Coordinates of C-alpha atoms and ligand atoms in Angstrom, one line a residue:
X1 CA -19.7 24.3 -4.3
X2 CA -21.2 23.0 -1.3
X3 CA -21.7 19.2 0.0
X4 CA -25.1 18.2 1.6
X5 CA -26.0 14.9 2.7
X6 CA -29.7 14.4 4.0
X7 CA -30.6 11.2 5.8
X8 CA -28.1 9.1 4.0
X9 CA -28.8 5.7 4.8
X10 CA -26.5 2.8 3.2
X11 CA -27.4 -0.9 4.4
X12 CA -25.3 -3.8 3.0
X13 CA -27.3 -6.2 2.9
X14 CA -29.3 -6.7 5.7
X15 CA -26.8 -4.9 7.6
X16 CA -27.3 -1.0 7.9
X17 CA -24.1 1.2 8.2
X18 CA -25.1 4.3 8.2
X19 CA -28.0 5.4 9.9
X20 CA -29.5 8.7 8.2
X21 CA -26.4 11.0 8.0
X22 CA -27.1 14.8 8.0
X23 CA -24.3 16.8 7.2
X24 CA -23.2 19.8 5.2
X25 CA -19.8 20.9 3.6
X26 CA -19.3 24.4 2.8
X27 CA -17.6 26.1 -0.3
X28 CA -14.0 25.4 0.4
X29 CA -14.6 24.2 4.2
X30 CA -12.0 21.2 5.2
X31 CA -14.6 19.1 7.1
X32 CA -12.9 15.6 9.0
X33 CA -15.2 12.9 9.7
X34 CA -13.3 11.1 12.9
X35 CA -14.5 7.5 14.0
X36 CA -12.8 4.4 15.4
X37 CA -13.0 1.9 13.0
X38 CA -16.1 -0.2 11.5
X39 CA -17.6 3.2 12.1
X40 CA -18.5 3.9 8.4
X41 CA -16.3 6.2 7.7
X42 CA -15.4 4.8 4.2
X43 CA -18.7 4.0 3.7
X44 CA -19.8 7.2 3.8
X45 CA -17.3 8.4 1.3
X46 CA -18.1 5.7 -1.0
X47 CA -21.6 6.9 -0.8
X48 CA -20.8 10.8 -1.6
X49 CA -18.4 9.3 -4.2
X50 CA -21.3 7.2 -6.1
X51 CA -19.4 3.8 -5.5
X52 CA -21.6 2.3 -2.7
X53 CA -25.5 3.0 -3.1
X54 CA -28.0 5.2 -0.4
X55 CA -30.7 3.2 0.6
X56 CA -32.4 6.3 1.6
X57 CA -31.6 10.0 1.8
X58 CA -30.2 12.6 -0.8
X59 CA -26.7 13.9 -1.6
X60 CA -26.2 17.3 -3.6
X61 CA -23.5 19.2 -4.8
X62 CA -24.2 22.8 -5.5
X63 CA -27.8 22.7 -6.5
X64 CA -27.5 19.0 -8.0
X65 CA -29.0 16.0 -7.0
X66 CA -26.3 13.7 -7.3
X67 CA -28.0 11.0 -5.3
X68 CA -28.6 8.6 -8.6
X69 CA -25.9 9.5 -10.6
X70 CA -22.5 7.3 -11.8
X71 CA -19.9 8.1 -9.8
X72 CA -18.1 9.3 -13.6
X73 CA -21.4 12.4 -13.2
X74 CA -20.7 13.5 -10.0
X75 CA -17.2 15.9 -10.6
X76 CA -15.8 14.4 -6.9
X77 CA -12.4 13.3 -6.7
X78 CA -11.4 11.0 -4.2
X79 CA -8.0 9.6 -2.8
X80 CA -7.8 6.1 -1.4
X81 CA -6.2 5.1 1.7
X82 CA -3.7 2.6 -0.3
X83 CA -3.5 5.6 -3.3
X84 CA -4.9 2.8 -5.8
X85 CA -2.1 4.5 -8.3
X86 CA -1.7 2.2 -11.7
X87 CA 1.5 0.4 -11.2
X88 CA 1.9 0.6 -14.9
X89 CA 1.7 4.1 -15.8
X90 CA 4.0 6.4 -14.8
X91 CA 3.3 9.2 -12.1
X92 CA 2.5 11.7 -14.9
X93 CA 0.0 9.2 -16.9
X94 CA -1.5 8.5 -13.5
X95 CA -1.9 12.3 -13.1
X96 CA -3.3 12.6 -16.3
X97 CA -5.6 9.7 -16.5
X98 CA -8.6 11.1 -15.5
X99 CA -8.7 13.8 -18.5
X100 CA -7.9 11.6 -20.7
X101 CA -10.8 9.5 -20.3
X102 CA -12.8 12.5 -20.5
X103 CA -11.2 13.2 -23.8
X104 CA -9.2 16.4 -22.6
X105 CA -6.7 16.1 -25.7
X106 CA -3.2 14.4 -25.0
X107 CA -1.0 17.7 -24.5
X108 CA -3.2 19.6 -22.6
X109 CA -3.5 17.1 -20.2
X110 CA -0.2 16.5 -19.8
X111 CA 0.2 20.0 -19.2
X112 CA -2.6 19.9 -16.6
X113 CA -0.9 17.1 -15.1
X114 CA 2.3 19.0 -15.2
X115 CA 1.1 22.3 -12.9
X116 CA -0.8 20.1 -10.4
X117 CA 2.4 17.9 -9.8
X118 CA 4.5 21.0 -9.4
X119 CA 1.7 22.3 -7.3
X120 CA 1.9 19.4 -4.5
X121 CA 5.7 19.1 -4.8
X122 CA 5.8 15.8 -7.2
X123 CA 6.9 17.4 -10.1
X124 CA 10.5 15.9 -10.8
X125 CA 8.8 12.4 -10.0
X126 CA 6.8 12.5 -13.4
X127 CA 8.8 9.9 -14.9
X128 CA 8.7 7.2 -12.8
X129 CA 6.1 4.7 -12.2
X130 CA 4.1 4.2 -8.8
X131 CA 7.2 1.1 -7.8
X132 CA 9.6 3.5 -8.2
X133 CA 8.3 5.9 -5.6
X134 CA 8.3 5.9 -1.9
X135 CA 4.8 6.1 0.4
X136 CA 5.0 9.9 0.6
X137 CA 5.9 10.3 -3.1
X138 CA 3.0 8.2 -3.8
X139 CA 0.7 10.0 -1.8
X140 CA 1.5 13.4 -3.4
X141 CA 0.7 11.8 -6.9
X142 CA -2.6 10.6 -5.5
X143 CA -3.6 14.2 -4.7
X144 CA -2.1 15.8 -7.7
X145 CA -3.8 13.4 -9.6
X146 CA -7.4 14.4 -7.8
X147 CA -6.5 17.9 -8.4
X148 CA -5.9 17.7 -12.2
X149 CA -9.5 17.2 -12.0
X150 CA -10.7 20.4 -10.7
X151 CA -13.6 18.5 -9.0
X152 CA -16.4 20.1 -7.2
X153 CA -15.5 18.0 -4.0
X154 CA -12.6 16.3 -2.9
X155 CA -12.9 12.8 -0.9
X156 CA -9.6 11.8 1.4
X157 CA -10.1 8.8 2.6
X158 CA -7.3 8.2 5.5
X159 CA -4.6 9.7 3.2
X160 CA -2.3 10.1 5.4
X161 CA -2.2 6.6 7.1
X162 CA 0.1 4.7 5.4
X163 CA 3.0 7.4 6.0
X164 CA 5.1 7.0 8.9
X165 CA 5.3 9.3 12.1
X166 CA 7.4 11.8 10.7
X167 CA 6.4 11.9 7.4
X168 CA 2.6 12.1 8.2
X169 CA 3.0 15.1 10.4
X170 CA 4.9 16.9 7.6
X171 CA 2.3 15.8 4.9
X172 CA -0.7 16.6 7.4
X173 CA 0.7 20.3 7.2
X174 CA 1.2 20.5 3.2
X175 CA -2.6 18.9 3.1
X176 CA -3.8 22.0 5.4
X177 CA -1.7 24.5 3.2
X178 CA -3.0 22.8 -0.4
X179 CA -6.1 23.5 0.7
X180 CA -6.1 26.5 2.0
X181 CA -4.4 27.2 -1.6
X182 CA -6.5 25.8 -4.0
X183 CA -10.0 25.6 -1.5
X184 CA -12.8 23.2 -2.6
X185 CA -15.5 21.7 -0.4
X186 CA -13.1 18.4 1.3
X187 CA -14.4 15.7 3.3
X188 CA -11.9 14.1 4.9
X189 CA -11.4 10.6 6.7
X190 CA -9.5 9.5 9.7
X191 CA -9.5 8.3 12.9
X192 CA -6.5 9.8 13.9
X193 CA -7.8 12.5 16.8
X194 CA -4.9 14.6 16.4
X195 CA -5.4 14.8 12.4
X196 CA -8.6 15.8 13.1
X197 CA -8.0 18.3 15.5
X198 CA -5.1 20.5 13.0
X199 CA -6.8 19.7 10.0
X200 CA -10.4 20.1 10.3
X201 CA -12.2 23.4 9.9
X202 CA -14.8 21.3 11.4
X203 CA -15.0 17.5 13.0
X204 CA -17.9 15.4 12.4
X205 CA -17.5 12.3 14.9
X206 CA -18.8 9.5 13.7
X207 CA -20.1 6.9 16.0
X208 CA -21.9 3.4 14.6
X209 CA -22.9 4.9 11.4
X210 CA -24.4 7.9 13.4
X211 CA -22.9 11.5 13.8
X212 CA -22.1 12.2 17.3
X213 CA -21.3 15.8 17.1
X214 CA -20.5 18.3 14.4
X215 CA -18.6 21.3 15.2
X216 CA -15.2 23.1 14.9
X217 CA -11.9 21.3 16.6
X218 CA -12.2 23.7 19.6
X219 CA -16.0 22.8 19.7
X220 CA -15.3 19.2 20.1
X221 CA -12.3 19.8 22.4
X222 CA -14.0 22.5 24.8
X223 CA -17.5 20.8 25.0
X224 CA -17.7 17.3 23.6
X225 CA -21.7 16.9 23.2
X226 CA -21.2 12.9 24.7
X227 CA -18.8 10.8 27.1
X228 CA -18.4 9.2 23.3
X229 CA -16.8 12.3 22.2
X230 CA -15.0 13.5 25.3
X231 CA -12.8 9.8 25.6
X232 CA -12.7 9.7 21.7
X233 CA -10.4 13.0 21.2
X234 CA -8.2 13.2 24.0
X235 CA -5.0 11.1 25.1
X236 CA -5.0 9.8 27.5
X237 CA -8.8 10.3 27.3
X238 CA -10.7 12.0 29.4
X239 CA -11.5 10.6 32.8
X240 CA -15.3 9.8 33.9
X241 CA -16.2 9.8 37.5
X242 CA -19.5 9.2 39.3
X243 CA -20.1 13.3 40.5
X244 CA -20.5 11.8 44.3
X245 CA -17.0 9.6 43.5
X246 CA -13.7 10.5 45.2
X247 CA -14.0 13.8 44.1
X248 CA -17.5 15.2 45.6
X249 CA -18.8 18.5 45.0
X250 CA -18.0 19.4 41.4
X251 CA -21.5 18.2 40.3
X252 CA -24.9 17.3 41.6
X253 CA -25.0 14.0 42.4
X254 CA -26.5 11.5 40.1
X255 CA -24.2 13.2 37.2
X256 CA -21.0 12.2 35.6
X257 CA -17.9 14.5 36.1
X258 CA -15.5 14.2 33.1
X259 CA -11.9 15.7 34.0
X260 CA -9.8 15.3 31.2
X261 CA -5.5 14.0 32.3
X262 CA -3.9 17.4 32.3
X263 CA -7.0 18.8 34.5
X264 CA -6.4 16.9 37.6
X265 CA -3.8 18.6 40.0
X266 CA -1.5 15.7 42.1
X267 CA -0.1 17.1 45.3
X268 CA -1.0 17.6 48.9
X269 CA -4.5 18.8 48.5
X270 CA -7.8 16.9 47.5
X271 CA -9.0 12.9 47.4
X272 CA -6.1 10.6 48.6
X273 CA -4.8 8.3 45.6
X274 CA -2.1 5.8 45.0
X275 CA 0.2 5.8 41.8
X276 CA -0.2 2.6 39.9
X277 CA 1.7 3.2 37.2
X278 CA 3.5 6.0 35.6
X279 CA 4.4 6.6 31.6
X280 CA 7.1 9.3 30.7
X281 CA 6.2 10.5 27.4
X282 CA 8.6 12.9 26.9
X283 CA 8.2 15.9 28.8
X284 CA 5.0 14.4 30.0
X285 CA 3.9 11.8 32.2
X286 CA 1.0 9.8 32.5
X287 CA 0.6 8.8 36.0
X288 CA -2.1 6.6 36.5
X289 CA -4.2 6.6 40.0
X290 CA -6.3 4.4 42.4
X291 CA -9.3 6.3 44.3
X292 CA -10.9 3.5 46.4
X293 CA -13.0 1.8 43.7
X294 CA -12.4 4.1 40.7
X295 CA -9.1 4.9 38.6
X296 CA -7.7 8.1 37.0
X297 CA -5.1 9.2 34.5
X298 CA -3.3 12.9 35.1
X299 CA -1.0 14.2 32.6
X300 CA 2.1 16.3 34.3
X301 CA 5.3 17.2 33.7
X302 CA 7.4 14.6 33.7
X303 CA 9.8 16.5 36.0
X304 CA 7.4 16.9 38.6
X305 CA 6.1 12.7 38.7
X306 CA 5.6 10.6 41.9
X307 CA 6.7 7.3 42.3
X308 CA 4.8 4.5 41.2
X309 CA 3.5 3.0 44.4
X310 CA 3.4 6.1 46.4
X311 CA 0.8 8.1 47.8
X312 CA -0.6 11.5 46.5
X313 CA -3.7 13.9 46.5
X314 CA -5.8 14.9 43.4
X315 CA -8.4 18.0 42.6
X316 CA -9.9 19.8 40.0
X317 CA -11.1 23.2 39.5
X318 CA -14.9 23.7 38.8
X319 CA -14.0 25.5 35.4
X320 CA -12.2 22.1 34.0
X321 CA -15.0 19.9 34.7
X322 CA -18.1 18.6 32.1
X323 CA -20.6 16.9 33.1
X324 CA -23.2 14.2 31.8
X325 CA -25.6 12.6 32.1
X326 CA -24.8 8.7 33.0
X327 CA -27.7 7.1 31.3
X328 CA -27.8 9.4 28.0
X329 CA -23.9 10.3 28.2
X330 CA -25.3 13.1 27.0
X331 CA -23.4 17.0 28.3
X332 CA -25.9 18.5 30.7
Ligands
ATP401 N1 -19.1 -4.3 1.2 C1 -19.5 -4.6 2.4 N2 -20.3 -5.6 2.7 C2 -20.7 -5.8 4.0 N3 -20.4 -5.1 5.0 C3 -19.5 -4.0 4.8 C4 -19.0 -3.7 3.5 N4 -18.2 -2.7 3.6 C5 -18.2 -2.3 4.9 N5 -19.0 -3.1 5.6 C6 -19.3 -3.0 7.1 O1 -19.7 -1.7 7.3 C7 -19.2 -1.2 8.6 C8 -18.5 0.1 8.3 O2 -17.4 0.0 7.5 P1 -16.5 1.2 7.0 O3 -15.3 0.6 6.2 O4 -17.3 2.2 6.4 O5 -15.9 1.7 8.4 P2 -14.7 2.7 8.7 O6 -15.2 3.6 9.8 O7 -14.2 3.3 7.4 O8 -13.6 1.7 9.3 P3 -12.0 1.7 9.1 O9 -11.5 2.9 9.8 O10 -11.7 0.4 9.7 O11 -11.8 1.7 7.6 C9 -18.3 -2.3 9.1 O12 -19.1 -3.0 10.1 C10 -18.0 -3.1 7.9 O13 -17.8 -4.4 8.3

């Protein structure tokens, strides 16, 4: 089934969040909405879900109009950023809670519950309740539980950010391989860049309760529609430089150059910098550059890093640069 949202407004009180969201899911597509936060992210979820009223606008699912309907009506599923498990039921109630209360009978939900725990690896877990479980145990009953449901859509709201480093990256990869399993239109929220970028079949950046840019991870890497979207996904982000700064010639003037780290070349050709600072980050480092007036970040090998306080040169090639438009930010 497929997702559309048409000019979905949602105002709380005299506040409006989100300012007439377009936006389409397809049949089984993995779509990320990335935003820093107070964006209206959640907000936007809570909307699809039915728990937060549109003040204007439509959403569907399939070929219904779900705009006005309960949130029980709607056949979404969604799982909370804190997993909202109840700490009185065990895993396998908590699974099974949401057939029950649709009177699927007692056994056959349990059975239900049974295949989608196994499915997202929380099947030996079934006995215990949600204070006997770690953060990453949790979270797998949370999903198992929205699967039971077989919903039309499936909500994540920032599943994955309670999890520590480790764990997140291994659960981001089970997330990309459930769905690619069991399929079903997914809107998913974060505003973890990197998340977006491996998970998303598609990113919709979010921006002030206003889509930025839709479009598929390479999309929003290769040609980010804004300076928004260009510093947004990227780390360090990408610089911004006047097109008749320190490093002339790349653009007509008037225009913004934006060269992301790993673009600019340090050695003994180009605009004369200074090392400010330098971060090893790993293999890399993040050396960090005066040019007169302006700054810079470049992301090299850390093997091959100046000294902070010394002296260097820095270029770009023509095919690494975007440019914008200073007043819009918009690409030109
Ligand atoms: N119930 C509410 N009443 C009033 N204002 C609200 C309510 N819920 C959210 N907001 C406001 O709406 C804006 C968007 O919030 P929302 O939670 O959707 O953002 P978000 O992008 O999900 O942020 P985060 O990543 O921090 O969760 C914020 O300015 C927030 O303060």
């Amino acid at each position: 089934m497929t997702l559309a949202l048409e000019g979905v407004r949602v105002a709380h009180g005299a506040h409006e969040v989100l300012h007439g969201v377009d936006l389409t899911v397809a049949r089984d597509e993995l779509l990320v909405v990335l935003g820093p936060s107070g964006a209206g992210k959640s907000t936007l979820l809570r909307a699809v879900a039915g728990l937060t009223p549109v003040s204007a606008g439509r959403v569907a699912i399939g070929e219904r109009d779900v705009t006005r309907l309960r949130p029980g009506q709607r056949n979404v599923a969604m799982v909370f950023q804190s997993y909202a498990l109840f700490p009185h039921l065990t895993a396998a109630e908590n699974i099974a809670f949401g057939l029950i209360v649709r009177d699927v009978p007692k056994a056959a939900a349990a059975e239900r519950a049974r295949q989608a725990a196994a499915s997202v690896g929380c099947g030996h877990l079934l006995d215990r309740r949600p204070g006997q479980l770690s953060g990453g145990e949790r979270q797998r009953v949370a999903l198992a539980r929205a699967l039971v449901r077989e919903p039309d859509v499936f909500l994540l709201d920032e599943p994955l950010s309670n999890l520590d480093a480790e764990l997140r990256v291994e659960m981001r990869a089970e997330l990309k391989a459930l769905h690619a399993r069991v399929g079903g239109a997914t809107l998913h929220v974060t505003h973890d860049q990197v998340e977006a970028l491996v998970l998303g079949d598609r990113i919709a950046v979010l921006r002030d309760g206003r889509i930025e840019q839709i479009g598929t991870p390479d999309e929003i890497w290769s040609t980010p529609a804004t300076t928004f979207v260009a510093r947004f996904v990227g780390s360090p982000p990408m610089n911004l430089l006047p097109a008749d700064g320190p490093l002339p010639g790349l653009a007509p003037p008037g225009r913004l150059i934006g060269i992301r780290p790993g673009a600019l070349r340090l050695g003994s050709e180009g605009a004369v910098a200074s090392v400010e600072r330098v971060e090893v980050v790993g293999e890399d480092a993040h050396v960090y550059l005066r040019l007169g007036e302006h700054s810079a970040v470049a992301r090299i090998p850390s093997a091959e890093r100046p000294a902070t306080g010394s002296e260097t040169h820095v270029m770009a090639r023509d095919a690494d640069v975007h440019v914008f438009d200073p007043t819009t930010g918009k690409r030109v």
